[in-house]
Coordinates of C-alpha atoms and ligand atoms in Angstrom, one line a residue:
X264 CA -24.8 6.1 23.9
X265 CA -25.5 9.6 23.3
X266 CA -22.7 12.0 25.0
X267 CA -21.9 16.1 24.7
X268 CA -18.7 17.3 24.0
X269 CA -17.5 19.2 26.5
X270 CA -15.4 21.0 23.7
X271 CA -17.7 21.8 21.4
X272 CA -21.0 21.5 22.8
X273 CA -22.6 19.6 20.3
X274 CA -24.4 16.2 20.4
X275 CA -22.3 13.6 19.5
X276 CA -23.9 10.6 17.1
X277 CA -25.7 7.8 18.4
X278 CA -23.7 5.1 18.3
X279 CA -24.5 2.2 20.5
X280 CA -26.0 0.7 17.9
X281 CA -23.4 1.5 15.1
X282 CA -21.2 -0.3 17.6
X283 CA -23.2 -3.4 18.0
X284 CA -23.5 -4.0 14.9
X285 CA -19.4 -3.7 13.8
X286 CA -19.2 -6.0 17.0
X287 CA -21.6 -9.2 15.0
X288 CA -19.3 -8.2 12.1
X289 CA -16.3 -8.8 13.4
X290 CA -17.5 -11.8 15.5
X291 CA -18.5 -13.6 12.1
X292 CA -15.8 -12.3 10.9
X293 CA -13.4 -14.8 13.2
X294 CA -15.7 -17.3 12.7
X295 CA -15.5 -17.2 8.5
X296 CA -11.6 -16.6 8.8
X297 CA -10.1 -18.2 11.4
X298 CA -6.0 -17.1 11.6
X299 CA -6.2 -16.5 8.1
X300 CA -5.7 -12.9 6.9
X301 CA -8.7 -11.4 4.9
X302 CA -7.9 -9.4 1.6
X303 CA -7.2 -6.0 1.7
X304 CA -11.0 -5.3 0.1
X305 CA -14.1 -6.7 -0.2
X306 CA -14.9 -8.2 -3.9
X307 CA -19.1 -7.5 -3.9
X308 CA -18.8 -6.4 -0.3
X309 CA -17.3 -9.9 1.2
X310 CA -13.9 -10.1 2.3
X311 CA -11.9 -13.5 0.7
X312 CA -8.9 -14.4 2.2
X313 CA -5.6 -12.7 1.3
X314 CA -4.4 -14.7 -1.5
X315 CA -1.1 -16.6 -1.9
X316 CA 2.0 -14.3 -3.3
X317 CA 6.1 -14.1 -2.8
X318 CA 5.6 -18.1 -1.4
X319 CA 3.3 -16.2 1.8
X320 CA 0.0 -19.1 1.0
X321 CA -3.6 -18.2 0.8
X322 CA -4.5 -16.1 3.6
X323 CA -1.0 -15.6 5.1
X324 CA 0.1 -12.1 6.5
X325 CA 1.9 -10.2 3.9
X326 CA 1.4 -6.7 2.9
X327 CA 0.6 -3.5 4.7
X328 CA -3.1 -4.2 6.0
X329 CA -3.3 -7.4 8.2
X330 CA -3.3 -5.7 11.6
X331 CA -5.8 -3.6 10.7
X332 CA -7.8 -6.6 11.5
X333 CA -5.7 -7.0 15.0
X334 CA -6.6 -3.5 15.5
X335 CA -10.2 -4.3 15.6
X336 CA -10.0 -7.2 17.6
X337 CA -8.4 -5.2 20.6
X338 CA -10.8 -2.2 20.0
X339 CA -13.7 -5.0 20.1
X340 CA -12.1 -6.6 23.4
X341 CA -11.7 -3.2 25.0
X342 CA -15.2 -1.9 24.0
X343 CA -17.1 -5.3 25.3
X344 CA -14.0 -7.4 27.9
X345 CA -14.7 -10.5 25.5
X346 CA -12.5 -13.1 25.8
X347 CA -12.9 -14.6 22.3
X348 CA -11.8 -11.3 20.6
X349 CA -8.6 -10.9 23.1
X350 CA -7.4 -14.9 21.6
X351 CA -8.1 -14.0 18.4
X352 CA -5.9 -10.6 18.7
X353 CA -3.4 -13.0 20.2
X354 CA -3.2 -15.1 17.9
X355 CA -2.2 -12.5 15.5
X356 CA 0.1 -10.8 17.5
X357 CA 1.9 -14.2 18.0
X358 CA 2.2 -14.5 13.9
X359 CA 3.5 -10.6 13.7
X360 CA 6.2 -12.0 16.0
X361 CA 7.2 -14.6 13.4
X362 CA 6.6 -12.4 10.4
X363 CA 9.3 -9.7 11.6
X364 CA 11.7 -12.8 13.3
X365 CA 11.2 -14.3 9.8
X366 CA 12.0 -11.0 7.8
X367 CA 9.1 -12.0 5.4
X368 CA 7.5 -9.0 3.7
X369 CA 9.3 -5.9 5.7
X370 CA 10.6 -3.7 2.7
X371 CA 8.0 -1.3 3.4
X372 CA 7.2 2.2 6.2
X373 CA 4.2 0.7 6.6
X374 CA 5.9 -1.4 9.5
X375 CA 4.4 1.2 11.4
X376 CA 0.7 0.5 10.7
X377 CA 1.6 -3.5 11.1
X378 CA 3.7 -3.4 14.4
X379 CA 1.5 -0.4 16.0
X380 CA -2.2 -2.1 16.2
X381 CA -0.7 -5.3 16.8
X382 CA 2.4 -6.2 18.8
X383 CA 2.6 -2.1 20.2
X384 CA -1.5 -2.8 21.1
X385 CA -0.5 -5.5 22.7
X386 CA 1.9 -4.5 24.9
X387 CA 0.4 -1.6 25.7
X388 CA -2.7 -3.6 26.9
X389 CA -0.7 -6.5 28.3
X390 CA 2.7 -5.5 29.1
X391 CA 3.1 -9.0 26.6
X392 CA 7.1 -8.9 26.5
X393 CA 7.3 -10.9 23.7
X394 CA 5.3 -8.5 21.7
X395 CA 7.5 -5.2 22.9
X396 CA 10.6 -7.6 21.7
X397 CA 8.9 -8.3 18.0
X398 CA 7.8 -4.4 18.0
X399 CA 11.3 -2.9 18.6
X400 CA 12.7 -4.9 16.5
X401 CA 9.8 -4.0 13.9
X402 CA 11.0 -0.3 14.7
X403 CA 14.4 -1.0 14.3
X404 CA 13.8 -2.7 10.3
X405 CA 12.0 0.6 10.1
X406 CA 14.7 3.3 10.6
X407 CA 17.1 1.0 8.1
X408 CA 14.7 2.7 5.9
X409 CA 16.0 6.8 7.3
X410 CA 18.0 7.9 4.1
X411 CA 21.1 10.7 5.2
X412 CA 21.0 13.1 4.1
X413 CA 18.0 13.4 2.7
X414 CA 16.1 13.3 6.2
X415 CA 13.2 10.7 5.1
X416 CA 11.9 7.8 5.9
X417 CA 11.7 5.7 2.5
X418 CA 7.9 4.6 1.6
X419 CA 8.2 1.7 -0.9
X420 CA 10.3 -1.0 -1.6
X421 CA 14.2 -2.3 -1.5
X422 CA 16.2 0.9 -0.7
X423 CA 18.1 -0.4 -3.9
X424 CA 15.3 0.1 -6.5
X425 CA 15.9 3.1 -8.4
X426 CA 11.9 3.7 -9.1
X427 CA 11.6 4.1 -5.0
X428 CA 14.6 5.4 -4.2
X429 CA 14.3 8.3 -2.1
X430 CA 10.3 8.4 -2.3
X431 CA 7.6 9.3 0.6
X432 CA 4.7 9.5 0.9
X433 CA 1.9 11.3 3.2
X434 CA 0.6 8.0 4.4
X435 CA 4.1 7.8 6.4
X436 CA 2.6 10.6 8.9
X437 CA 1.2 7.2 10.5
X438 CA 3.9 4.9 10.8
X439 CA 6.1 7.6 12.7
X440 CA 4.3 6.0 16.3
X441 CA 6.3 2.9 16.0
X442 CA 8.9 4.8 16.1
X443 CA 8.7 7.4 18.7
X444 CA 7.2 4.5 21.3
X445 CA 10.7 2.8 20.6
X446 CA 12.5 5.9 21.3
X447 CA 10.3 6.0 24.6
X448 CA 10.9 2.4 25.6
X449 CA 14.4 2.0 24.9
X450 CA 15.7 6.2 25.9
X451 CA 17.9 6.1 22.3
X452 CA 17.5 9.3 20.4
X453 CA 17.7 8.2 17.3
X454 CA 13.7 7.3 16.9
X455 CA 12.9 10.7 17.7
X456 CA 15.3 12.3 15.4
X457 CA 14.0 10.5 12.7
X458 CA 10.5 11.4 13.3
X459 CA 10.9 15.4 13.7
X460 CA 13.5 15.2 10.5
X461 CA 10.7 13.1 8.6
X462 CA 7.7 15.2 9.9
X463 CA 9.4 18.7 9.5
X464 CA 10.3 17.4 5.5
X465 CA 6.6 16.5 4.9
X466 CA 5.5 19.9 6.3
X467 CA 7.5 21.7 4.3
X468 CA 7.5 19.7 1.0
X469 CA 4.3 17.3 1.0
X470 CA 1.8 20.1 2.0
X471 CA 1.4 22.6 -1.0
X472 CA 0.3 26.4 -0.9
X473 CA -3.5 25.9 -0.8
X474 CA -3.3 23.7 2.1
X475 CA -3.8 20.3 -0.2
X476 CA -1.3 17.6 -0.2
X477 CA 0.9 15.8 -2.5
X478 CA 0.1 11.7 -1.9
X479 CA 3.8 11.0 -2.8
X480 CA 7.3 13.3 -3.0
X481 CA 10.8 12.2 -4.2
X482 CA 14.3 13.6 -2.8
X483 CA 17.7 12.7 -4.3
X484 CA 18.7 10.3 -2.0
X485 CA 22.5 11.2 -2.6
X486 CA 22.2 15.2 -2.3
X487 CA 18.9 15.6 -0.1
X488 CA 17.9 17.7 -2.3
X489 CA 13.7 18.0 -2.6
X490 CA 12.9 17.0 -6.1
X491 CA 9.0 17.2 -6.9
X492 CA 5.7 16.1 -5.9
X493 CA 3.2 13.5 -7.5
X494 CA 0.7 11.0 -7.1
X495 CA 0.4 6.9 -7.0
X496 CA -3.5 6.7 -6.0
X497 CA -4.6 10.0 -6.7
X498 CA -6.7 11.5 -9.7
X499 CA -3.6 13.5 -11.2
X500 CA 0.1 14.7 -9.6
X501 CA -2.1 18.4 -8.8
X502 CA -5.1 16.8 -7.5
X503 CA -5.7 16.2 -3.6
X504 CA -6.4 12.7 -3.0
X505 CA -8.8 12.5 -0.3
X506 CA -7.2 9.7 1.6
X507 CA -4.0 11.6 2.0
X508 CA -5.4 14.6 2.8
X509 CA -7.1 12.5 5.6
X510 CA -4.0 10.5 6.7
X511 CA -2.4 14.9 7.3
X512 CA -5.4 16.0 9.2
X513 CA -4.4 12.6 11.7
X514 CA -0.9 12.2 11.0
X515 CA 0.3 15.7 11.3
X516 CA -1.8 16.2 14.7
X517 CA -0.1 12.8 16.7
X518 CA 2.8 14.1 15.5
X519 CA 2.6 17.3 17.1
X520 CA 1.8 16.1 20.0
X521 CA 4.7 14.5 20.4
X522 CA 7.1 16.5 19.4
X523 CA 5.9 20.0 20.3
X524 CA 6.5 21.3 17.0
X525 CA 4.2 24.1 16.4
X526 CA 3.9 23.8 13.1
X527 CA 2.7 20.6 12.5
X528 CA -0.2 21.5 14.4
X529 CA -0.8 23.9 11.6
X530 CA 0.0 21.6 9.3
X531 CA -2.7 19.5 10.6
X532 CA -5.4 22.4 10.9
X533 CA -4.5 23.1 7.3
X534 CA -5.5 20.0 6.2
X535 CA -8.5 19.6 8.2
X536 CA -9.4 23.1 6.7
X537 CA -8.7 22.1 3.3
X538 CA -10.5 18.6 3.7
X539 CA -13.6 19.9 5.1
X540 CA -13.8 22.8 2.4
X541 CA -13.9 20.4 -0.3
X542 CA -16.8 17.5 1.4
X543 CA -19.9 16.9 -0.3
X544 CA -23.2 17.3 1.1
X545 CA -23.7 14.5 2.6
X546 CA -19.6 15.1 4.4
X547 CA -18.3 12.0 2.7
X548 CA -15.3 12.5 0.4
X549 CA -15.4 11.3 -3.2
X550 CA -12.3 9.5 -3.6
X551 CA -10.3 12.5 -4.7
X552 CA -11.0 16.1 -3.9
X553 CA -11.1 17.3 -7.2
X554 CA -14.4 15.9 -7.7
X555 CA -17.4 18.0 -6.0
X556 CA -21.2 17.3 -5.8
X557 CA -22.6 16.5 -8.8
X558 CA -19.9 14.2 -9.6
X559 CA -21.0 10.4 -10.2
X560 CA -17.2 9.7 -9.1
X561 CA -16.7 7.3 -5.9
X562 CA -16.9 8.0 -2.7
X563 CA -14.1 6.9 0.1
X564 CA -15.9 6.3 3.0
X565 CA -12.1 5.3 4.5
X566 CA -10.7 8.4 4.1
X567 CA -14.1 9.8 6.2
X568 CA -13.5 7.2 9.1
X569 CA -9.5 8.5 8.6
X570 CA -10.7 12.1 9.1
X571 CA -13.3 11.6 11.9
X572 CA -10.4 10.0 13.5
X573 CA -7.9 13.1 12.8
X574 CA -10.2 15.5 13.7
X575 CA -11.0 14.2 17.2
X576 CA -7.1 14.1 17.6
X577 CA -6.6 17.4 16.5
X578 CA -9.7 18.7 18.8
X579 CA -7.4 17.1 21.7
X580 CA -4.4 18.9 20.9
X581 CA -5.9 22.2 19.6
X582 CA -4.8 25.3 21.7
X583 CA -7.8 26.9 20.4
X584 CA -11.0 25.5 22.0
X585 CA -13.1 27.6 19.8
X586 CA -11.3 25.6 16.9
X587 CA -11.7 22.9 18.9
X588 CA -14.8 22.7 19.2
X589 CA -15.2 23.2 15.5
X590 CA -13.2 20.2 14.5
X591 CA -15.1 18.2 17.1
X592 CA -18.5 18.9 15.9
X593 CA -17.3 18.4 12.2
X594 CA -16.0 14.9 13.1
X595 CA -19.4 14.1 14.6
X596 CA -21.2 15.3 11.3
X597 CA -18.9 13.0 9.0
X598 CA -19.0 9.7 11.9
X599 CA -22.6 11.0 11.9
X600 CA -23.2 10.6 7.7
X601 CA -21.1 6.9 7.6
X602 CA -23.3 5.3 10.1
X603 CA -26.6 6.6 8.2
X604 CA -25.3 6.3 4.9
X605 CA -22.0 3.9 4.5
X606 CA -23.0 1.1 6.5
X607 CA -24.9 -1.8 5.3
X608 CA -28.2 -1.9 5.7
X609 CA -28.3 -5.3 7.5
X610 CA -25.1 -6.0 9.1
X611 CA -24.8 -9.8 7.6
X612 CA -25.1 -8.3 4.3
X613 CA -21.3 -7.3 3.9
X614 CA -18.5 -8.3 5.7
X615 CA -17.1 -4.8 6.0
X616 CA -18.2 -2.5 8.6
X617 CA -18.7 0.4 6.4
X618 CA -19.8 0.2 2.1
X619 CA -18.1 2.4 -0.8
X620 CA -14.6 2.8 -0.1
X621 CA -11.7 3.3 -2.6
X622 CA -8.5 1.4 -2.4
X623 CA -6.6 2.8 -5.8
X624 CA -8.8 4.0 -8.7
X625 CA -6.4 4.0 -11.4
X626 CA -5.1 0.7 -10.9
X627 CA -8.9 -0.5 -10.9
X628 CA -7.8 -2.2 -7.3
X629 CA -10.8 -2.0 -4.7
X630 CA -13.6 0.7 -6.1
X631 CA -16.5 1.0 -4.1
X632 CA -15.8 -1.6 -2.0
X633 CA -15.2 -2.4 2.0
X634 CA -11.4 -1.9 3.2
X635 CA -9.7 -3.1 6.4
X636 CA -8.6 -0.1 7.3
X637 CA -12.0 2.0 6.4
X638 CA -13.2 -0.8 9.0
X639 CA -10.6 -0.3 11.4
X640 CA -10.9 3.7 11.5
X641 CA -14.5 3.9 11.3
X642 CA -14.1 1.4 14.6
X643 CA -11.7 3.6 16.2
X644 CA -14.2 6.7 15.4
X645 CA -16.9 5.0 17.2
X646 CA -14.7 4.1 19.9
X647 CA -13.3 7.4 20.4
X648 CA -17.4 8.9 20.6
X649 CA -18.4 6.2 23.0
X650 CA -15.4 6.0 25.4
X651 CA -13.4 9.7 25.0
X652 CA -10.8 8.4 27.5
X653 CA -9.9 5.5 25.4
X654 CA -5.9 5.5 25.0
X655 CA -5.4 5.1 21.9
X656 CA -2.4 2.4 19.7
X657 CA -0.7 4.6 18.0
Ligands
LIG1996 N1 -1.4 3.5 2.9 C1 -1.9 3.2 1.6 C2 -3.3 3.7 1.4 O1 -3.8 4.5 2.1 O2 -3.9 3.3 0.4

């Protein structure tokens, strides 16, 4: 499927075939795993399951990355009607129920990236009650995490732990959807508050100057006050890691969207801007942004899906249709550069969708490998390209 952007004019990638091939993928991928949870990352390009931690056994679904799995199933059942991806979704979306009526593994924002592409997905494409149900209440663990007066949404960890206390991080830009489809199911203000306090504190205090980003900033949780910025993945506290810079470019346009502020739309543009002036030849990020070509660092083909991702949203929300048309056609080069390059070469030879991905470098956890969420975006990306009136999860 070959289509033109109305918005920018330009041929978008071929992607039928990118798409059939993510589809075998994730058909063996059900097949290999079953209900069981795959790792976070490939080890040698092959996914093992998720292995046993905090009495969660091998395979169980514990940490932030399970439903991007979920997430693929429903984007595989929407792009083909196939029943056996729809029962496997289900069958997750029945065990995200338990997990948050269990209260097993929800210290964490990233409730938003678990409830969002699974329980959220599937009400949205089921009106499944019991999913809303698991979802609000997902939302509802989330804001215990909304520190007065400091106006953020703590990333990490028991809100008693000194080390997190009063930390965010860029990353949170996504988990904000849980919360404003809560405030739109259930009318209470208090969702959307949160959100446009959160949001407007990242604009000002995450996003530096030059238009890069800080990957984590603390506040005193007791004053408010905006201490300092620094990293947890990234090369160096002053260096741009290229994943967070790609979770702004997205994060900062849905939120715009729904709030109306204007300036996270610039926010977002920055980014972008900032993202796209610092890409390699062949438009796939090395892992942080401080590295240009010539370097023999890592790529991150995740933070590439992220951004084709981001810049398709922001090319939907973009007042300017010149700059619309810009981000568009940029997004098509990078979607453009993963399926030539980042895929592998014979779809049974990985179990990832797309190759050379970094989870965190200087913990030595996930270099060069497959991720679930590089997968899940780089789906997403194709989906968007092949089916522009897709309604997206978040
Ligand atoms: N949200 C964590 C990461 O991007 O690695």
């Amino acid at each position: 499927m070959t289509s033109t952007s109305p918005a920018s004019g330009t041929k978008a990638p071929q992607v039928d075939d990118a798409i059939a091939d993510a589809l075998s993928t994730i058909r063996r991928n059900i097949a290999k795993f079953g209900p069981a949870y795959p790792d976070d990352t490939t080890v040698d390009d092959r996914y093992e399951p998720r292995p046993a931690e905090g009495g969660i056994p091998l395979g169980g679904n514990r940490g932030w990355t399970t439903s991007f799995r979920t997430g693929m199933l429903w984007l595989a059942w929407e792009l083909t009607g196939a029943e056996d991806y729809r029962e496997a979704a289900l069958v997750d979306v029945a065990d995200f129920e338990r997990r948050v009526r269990a209260e097993e593994d929800l210290d964490t924002h990233d409730l938003g990236f678990l409830y969002t592409l699974s329980t959220v997905a599937s009400w949205r494409l089921g009106a499944d009650e019991a999913a809303r149900d698991a979802s609000l209440l997902a939302a509802d663990h989330l804001m215990r995490r909304f520190l007065e007066p400091a106006g953020i949404i703590q990333a990490w960890g028991d809100l008693s732990d000194p080390a997190q206390r009063g930390r965010t991080i860029i990353d949170s830009l996504m988990n904000m959807p849980l919360l404003t489809w809560a405030g739109e199911q259930t009318g209470e203000p208090r969702f959307d508050d949160a959100v446009r306090r959160h949001t407007a504190q990242l604009r000002e205090h995450i996003l530096r100057e030059d238009d890069s980003t800080f990957h984590t900033f603390y506040w005193d949780a007791e004053t408010g006050e905006a201490l300092r910025g620094g990293t947890e993945q990234g090369a160096a506290d002053e260096s741009c890691w290229a994943r967070g810079q790609a979770w702004g470019i997205y994060g900062f346009a849905m939120n715009y969207a729904v709030t109306g502020d204007e300036q996270l739309l610039e926010a977002s543009r920055r980014c972008a801007e900032y993202f796209l002036r610092h890409l390699p030849a062949d438009d796939v990020p090395f892992w942080d942004l401080v590295y240009t070509d010539g370097s023999d660092a890592p790529r991150d083909s995740s933070a590439a899906a992220i951004a084709v991702c981001g810049l398709i949203e922001l090319a939907s929300v973009e007042v300017d249709a010149g700059r619309a048309a810009e981000w568009t056609a940029r997004a098509h080069a990078i979607l453009a550069s993963l399926i030539a390059n980042y895929t592998p070469a014979a779809a049974e030879d990985s179990d990832a969708l797309i190759l050379h991905s970094v989870y965190d470098l200087p913990k030595g956890n996930g270099v060069d490998e497959g991720t679930l969420w590089g997968d899940y975006f780089y789906l997403e990306a194709l989906m968007r390209v092949a089916k522009p009136e897709w309604k997206k999860y978040w």
